[in-house]
Amino acid sequence: MPSLINQTNSLENTWQTISDYNEALPEGNILVAAQYWLDNQVALCERGNVSIIISGDTDLDALGAHLNKFEVIAVSFPAFADGRGYSQARLLKERYNYQGEIRAIGDVLLDQLHFMKRCGFDTFDLKDGLEAEKALQFFDTFSDPYQLAYDVKTPLFRRKA
Amino acid sequence: MYIYDNYDQRIVDERVAQFKNQTERYLAGELSEEQFLPLRLQNGLYVQRYAPMLRVAVPYGLLSSEQVRKLAHIARTYDKGYAHISTRTNVQFNWPELKDVPEILAELATVQMHAIQTSGNCIRNTTTDQFAGVTPNELLDARPYCEIIRQWSTFHPEFAFLPRKFKIAVNSHITDDRAATMLHDIGIKIVKNDSGEIGFAVYVGGGLGRTPIVASLVKEFLPEKDLLTYLDAVLRVYNLNGRRDNKYKARIKILVKALGVEAFAEKVDAEWQHLKDGPGTLTQEEIDRIKGHFTAPNYETLDASCEILNKQLSENKAFSNWYQRNVSEHKINGYAIVTLTLKKLGTPPGDITDKQLDVVADLADRYSFGEVRNTHEQNIVLADVKQDQLFELWQEAKAGGFATPNLGLLTDMICCPGGDFCALANAKSIPVAEALQAKFDDLDYLHDLGEIDLNISGCMNACGHHHIGHIGVLGVDKKGEEFYQVSLGGDSGPDATIGKILGPSFAREQMPEVIGKVLDIYVDLRIDGERFIDTYRRVGHSIFKERVYAKSN
Ligand code: HEM
Ligand code: SF4
């Protein structure tokens, strides 16, 4: 069972990820691929309780005005070494002014949590087998970073002054 | 040099703790091989043919004598008594035990050193001219900008998992380029605009490896304060758009080529418009603070010409040979820049023993304000030596084994570890270097040949920079046998050029003879005072090709 955390606690996961679009959509909160949402906007808006999953190559401009409709945007890491999600998260929050929750899903491991937090991720759907309790220790690996990011809005040289 | 404050030290200390924890989890089986791999790589730890290799960062090549002594201590205690200077001016240990690495890192942290981002798909050590700050013809000292880039890139959360490794070099020399700037993912040239303001010409997409390419100009004049926001924009465009499906096509050079330089530059500019003038913009106070760490040492006021030195030079031919090759002009009257060479018959290029490291530290303390610099040609520089002390220094350097007067000459080669150490090698490279050093050991002949860069790589990953050697040698695999391909005409300077392949490859035993032929052709065709590369450019490639492959009869 994968476990969901934010930066301080374990959470209950109320969102179900859809991977098979041929079957009827289940009840409750669902996460669908951004492209599927774009293709089925009207129906999905009617249904409600829908949020999206974006990947490294999702064009955020195409979603532009819709972004703040979503309670959650899940950014997927197909492999932890695929670092596009870091830029996508920062763009969502810093460029598109997305106000909701950004969730890391996929190959979400412990040693990357600190970087994810810095780029604006709020919640983390840990890969199978990883313990929430242990993971919570990984957010504060570094206390005072050099460069600005989403979490710390100015570089060290401005903060030191 | 840059001295850490509490913030810098804490970041490095936290890294030591982090890596200790990662290593423990790996050894306990909590981290898989695959998960541990990028973590250890970002800490400079490779696993190669016989043992792990630990690469320690030496930002822009600069070291204090205290740091050099620590490296000697590590070589002695945790390794087999030697270290290796890499072509990114870092220091490598070839035989540490994985379980010792956290301890080594803790030791390094006590002298403000680390192995952060020395490998892995992240922003690597920024390099520059090894003579920065002391050479007469530079616009200004490039090192403060390298340090600014070092801090910005250290644990940059957005760019820790790039498509591929990323290397930045900065050059400020007006006519020369000792840092191979044009062959970097980003090459930054410090320039002045018409109004006399300092800024940067930014070149992107250079690199060696399988697809050697010279970088293209993407920004003609970037104002000084905009350095980091612009770098953020370049890296973001690369991180999102660089290829991740094929590691041989993942460098930024491939992206620049695929989009075209103009389209790439436009994309970067569009991204930059959002970041420009934001909080990432450099402040004058910060530039001044960093520059304050690179002030001139306490130079004495001396005459430009030193009588004692002139007398010693006229009396001692060996000293004068060394002086001509290994001593360079300093911007301050009465001082000189000395390069200690690590290329000696019988030792792999760039290797240095713990004892030699201790000697280097002592020499630095006594002759050069306690600082040394590693060079990308894998030598060591004492940047501030008084002219009247050169003779004494030379005698000591000779005794230490690093005064071979061959700087810039044929036998001052760049050579990768090759098949003796590296799992990726197609062929050994060190034995070729040794065979060439043995054949061409006559100093008068070498001096007569003058400046020639001969670079050797054991496979097309090009760690030995064979593409940009005036003469390049590449190990290739031919039906399981080791062969060597020769290329000519490469150059790493301001007119950076990728060498052209001469023709079919040669067996190892043939290499000294083949290089001998190339040199004979040059000697035959050169016009007074022409360097090898100038003759090659004048007479062209084909004449070399014809004559090297001509059937002897
Ligand atoms: C022995 C273990 C080593 C291994 C397994 C190794 C592996 C590699 C690989 C796979 C590449 C190609 C990267 C690419 O195309 O993106 C590469 C490039 C490079 N290596 Fe090594 N290397 C080793 C040692 C060294 C050493 C000792 C040096 C320094 C003397 C070095 C310097 C370089 C440089 C400068 C490049 C970059 C060339 C470029 O700009 O594309 N490597 N290495
Ligand atoms: S060029 Fe090839 S053989 Fe040489 S060190 Fe690099 S990867 Fe190894």
Coordinates of N, CA and C in Angstrom, one line a residue, chain A residues 56-57 80-88 90-91 94-95 107 109-112 114-116 118-119 127 130 134 137-138 140-149 153-160, chain B residues 2 5 7-8 10-11 14-15 18 21-22 25 30-31 34-35 38-39 150-162 228 232 236 239-240 244 271 274-275 278-283 286 289:
Chain A
G56 N 6.2 15.1 -17.6 CA 7.3 16.0 -17.9 C 7.0 16.8 -19.2
D57 N 6.3 16.1 -20.1 CA 6.1 16.8 -21.4 C 4.8 17.5 -21.6
F80 N 12.6 8.1 -10.9 CA 13.0 9.2 -10.1 C 14.1 10.1 -10.7
A81 N 14.8 9.5 -11.7 CA 15.9 10.3 -12.3 C 15.4 11.2 -13.4
D82 N 14.1 11.1 -13.7 CA 13.5 12.0 -14.7 C 13.1 13.3 -14.0
G83 N 13.9 14.3 -14.1 CA 13.8 15.5 -13.3 C 12.9 16.6 -13.8
R84 N 12.1 16.3 -14.9 CA 11.3 17.4 -15.4 C 10.2 17.8 -14.5
G85 N 9.8 16.9 -13.6 CA 8.7 17.3 -12.7 C 9.1 18.4 -11.7
Y86 N 10.4 18.6 -11.5 CA 10.8 19.7 -10.6 C 10.5 21.0 -11.3
S87 N 10.8 21.1 -12.6 CA 10.5 22.4 -13.3 C 9.0 22.6 -13.4
Q88 N 8.3 21.5 -13.7 CA 6.9 21.6 -13.9 C 6.2 22.1 -12.6
R90 N 7.5 24.0 -10.2 CA 7.8 25.4 -10.0 C 7.0 26.3 -11.0
L91 N 6.9 25.8 -12.2 CA 6.2 26.6 -13.2 C 4.7 26.7 -12.7
E94 N 4.8 29.1 -9.6 CA 5.4 30.4 -9.7 C 5.0 31.2 -11.0
R95 N 4.7 30.4 -12.1 CA 4.4 31.1 -13.3 C 2.9 31.1 -13.5
D107 N 7.6 7.3 -9.1 CA 8.8 6.8 -8.4 C 9.3 7.8 -7.4
L109 N 10.8 8.6 -4.1 CA 11.7 8.0 -3.1 C 12.1 9.0 -2.0
L110 N 12.9 8.6 -1.0 CA 13.2 9.4 0.1 C 14.2 10.5 -0.2
D111 N 15.2 10.2 -0.9 CA 16.3 11.2 -1.0 C 16.0 12.4 -1.9
Q112 N 14.9 12.3 -2.6 CA 14.5 13.4 -3.4 C 13.4 14.3 -2.8
H114 N 13.4 16.3 -0.3 CA 13.9 17.7 0.0 C 13.8 18.6 -1.2
F115 N 14.3 18.0 -2.3 CA 14.3 18.8 -3.6 C 12.8 19.1 -4.0
M116 N 12.0 18.1 -3.9 CA 10.6 18.2 -4.3 C 9.9 19.3 -3.4
R118 N 11.3 21.8 -2.1 CA 11.8 23.1 -2.5 C 11.2 23.6 -3.8
C119 N 10.7 22.7 -4.6 CA 10.2 23.1 -5.9 C 8.6 23.3 -5.8
K127 N 6.6 5.7 -3.0 CA 6.6 4.5 -3.7 C 6.3 3.3 -2.7
L130 N 7.8 2.1 1.1 CA 8.5 3.1 1.9 C 7.6 3.6 3.0
K134 N 9.5 7.3 8.4 CA 10.9 7.5 8.0 C 11.0 8.6 7.0
Q137 N 11.5 12.4 7.9 CA 12.8 13.0 8.3 C 13.6 13.6 7.2
F138 N 13.1 13.4 5.9 CA 13.9 13.7 4.8 C 13.7 15.1 4.2
D140 N 14.2 18.0 5.8 CA 15.1 19.0 6.3 C 16.6 18.7 6.2
T141 N 16.9 18.0 5.1 CA 18.3 17.6 5.0 C 19.3 18.8 5.0
F142 N 18.8 19.8 4.3 CA 19.6 21.1 4.3 C 18.8 22.2 4.9
S143 N 19.5 23.0 5.7 CA 18.7 24.0 6.4 C 18.6 25.3 5.7
D144 N 19.7 25.7 5.1 CA 19.7 27.1 4.5 C 20.3 27.1 3.1
P145 N 19.4 26.9 2.1 CA 19.9 26.7 0.7 C 20.5 28.0 0.1
Y146 N 21.4 27.8 -0.8 CA 22.0 28.9 -1.5 C 21.0 29.7 -2.4
Q147 N 20.2 28.8 -3.2 CA 19.5 29.5 -4.3 C 18.0 29.6 -3.9
L148 N 17.3 30.5 -4.5 CA 15.9 30.7 -4.3 C 15.2 29.5 -5.0
A149 N 14.0 29.2 -4.5 CA 13.1 28.2 -5.2 C 11.7 28.6 -4.8
K153 N 12.0 32.2 -1.1 CA 11.9 33.1 -2.3 C 13.0 34.0 -2.7
T154 N 14.1 34.0 -1.8 CA 15.2 34.8 -2.2 C 16.5 34.0 -2.0
P155 N 17.5 34.3 -2.8 CA 18.8 33.5 -2.6 C 19.4 33.9 -1.3
L156 N 20.3 33.0 -0.9 CA 21.0 33.2 0.4 C 21.7 34.6 0.5
F157 N 22.2 35.1 -0.6 CA 22.9 36.4 -0.5 C 22.0 37.5 -0.2
R158 N 20.7 37.4 -0.5 CA 19.8 38.4 -0.1 C 19.3 38.2 1.4
R159 N 19.2 36.9 1.8 CA 18.7 36.7 3.1 C 19.8 37.0 4.2
K160 N 21.0 36.8 3.8 CA 22.1 37.0 4.8 C 22.2 38.5 5.2
Chain B
Y2 N 38.3 31.7 -1.8 CA 37.1 31.8 -1.1 C 37.1 31.0 0.2
D5 N 31.9 30.8 5.0 CA 31.3 31.3 6.2 C 30.5 30.2 6.9
Y7 N 27.4 29.6 6.8 CA 26.4 29.0 5.9 C 27.0 27.9 5.0
D8 N 28.1 28.3 4.4 CA 28.8 27.4 3.5 C 29.2 26.1 4.2
R10 N 27.9 24.8 6.9 CA 26.8 24.0 7.4 C 26.3 23.2 6.2
I11 N 26.2 23.8 5.0 CA 25.8 23.0 3.9 C 26.7 21.8 3.6
E14 N 26.1 19.2 6.4 CA 24.8 18.5 6.3 C 25.0 17.5 5.2
R15 N 25.7 17.8 4.1 CA 25.9 16.8 3.1 C 26.7 15.6 3.6
Q18 N 24.2 13.5 5.4 CA 23.3 12.9 4.4 C 23.9 11.7 3.7
N21 N 24.2 8.7 6.0 CA 22.9 8.0 6.1 C 22.6 7.2 4.8
Q22 N 22.9 7.8 3.7 CA 22.6 7.0 2.4 C 23.5 5.8 2.3
R25 N 22.2 3.1 4.6 CA 21.0 2.5 4.1 C 21.3 1.6 3.0
E30 N 18.5 -1.2 2.3 CA 17.3 -0.4 2.2 C 17.2 0.4 0.9
L31 N 18.4 0.7 0.4 CA 18.4 1.4 -0.9 C 18.9 0.4 -1.9
E34 N 20.2 0.5 -7.8 CA 19.7 1.5 -8.8 C 19.4 2.8 -8.1
Q35 N 18.8 2.7 -6.9 CA 18.5 4.0 -6.2 C 19.7 4.7 -5.6
P38 N 22.5 7.2 -8.4 CA 22.6 8.6 -8.7 C 23.0 9.4 -7.4
L39 N 22.7 8.8 -6.2 CA 23.1 9.5 -5.0 C 24.6 9.5 -4.8
R150 N 29.2 28.4 -8.5 CA 29.3 27.2 -7.6 C 28.2 27.3 -6.6
Q151 N 28.0 28.4 -6.0 CA 27.0 28.5 -4.9 C 25.6 28.3 -5.5
W152 N 25.3 29.0 -6.6 CA 24.0 28.9 -7.2 C 23.7 27.4 -7.6
S153 N 24.7 26.7 -8.1 CA 24.5 25.4 -8.6 C 24.4 24.3 -7.5
T154 N 25.0 24.6 -6.3 CA 25.1 23.6 -5.3 C 23.7 23.2 -4.7
F155 N 23.3 22.0 -4.9 CA 22.0 21.5 -4.5 C 20.9 22.3 -5.1
H156 N 21.0 22.8 -6.3 CA 19.9 23.5 -7.0 C 18.8 22.5 -7.1
P157 N 17.7 22.7 -6.4 CA 16.7 21.6 -6.3 C 16.0 21.3 -7.6
E158 N 16.0 22.2 -8.5 CA 15.3 22.0 -9.8 C 16.2 21.2 -10.8
F159 N 17.5 21.3 -10.6 CA 18.4 20.8 -11.6 C 19.3 19.6 -11.1
A160 N 18.7 18.8 -10.2 CA 19.5 17.7 -9.6 C 19.4 16.5 -10.5
F161 N 18.4 16.4 -11.3 CA 18.2 15.3 -12.2 C 18.0 15.7 -13.6
L162 N 19.0 16.3 -14.2 CA 19.0 16.8 -15.6 C 19.0 15.6 -16.5
L228 N 22.8 34.8 -13.0 CA 22.2 33.6 -12.5 C 20.7 33.4 -13.0
D232 N 19.5 30.1 -14.9 CA 18.3 29.4 -14.5 C 17.4 29.1 -15.8
R236 N 16.5 25.5 -17.2 CA 15.1 25.1 -17.2 C 14.7 24.6 -18.6
N239 N 16.3 21.3 -19.0 CA 15.7 20.3 -18.1 C 14.4 19.8 -18.7
L240 N 13.6 20.7 -19.2 CA 12.2 20.3 -19.7 C 12.3 19.7 -21.1
R244 N 15.6 12.5 -23.0 CA 15.8 11.6 -21.9 C 15.7 10.1 -22.3
E271 N 11.9 32.4 -21.6 CA 11.9 31.9 -20.2 C 12.5 33.0 -19.3
H274 N 10.7 36.0 -17.7 CA 10.0 35.8 -16.4 C 10.9 35.9 -15.2
L275 N 12.1 35.6 -15.4 CA 13.0 35.6 -14.2 C 13.9 36.8 -14.0
G278 N 14.2 39.6 -11.2 CA 13.5 39.0 -10.0 C 14.6 38.9 -8.9
P279 N 14.2 38.3 -7.8 CA 15.1 38.2 -6.6 C 16.4 37.4 -6.9
G280 N 16.4 36.6 -8.0 CA 17.7 35.9 -8.3 C 18.7 36.8 -8.9
T281 N 18.4 38.1 -9.2 CA 19.3 39.0 -9.8 C 20.5 39.3 -8.8
L282 N 21.7 39.2 -9.3 CA 22.8 39.5 -8.4 C 22.8 40.9 -7.9
T283 N 23.3 41.1 -6.6 CA 23.4 42.4 -6.1 C 24.9 42.8 -6.1
E286 N 26.8 41.5 -3.2 CA 27.2 40.1 -3.3 C 28.4 39.9 -4.2
R289 N 31.3 41.1 -2.3 CA 31.6 40.2 -1.2 C 32.5 39.1 -1.7

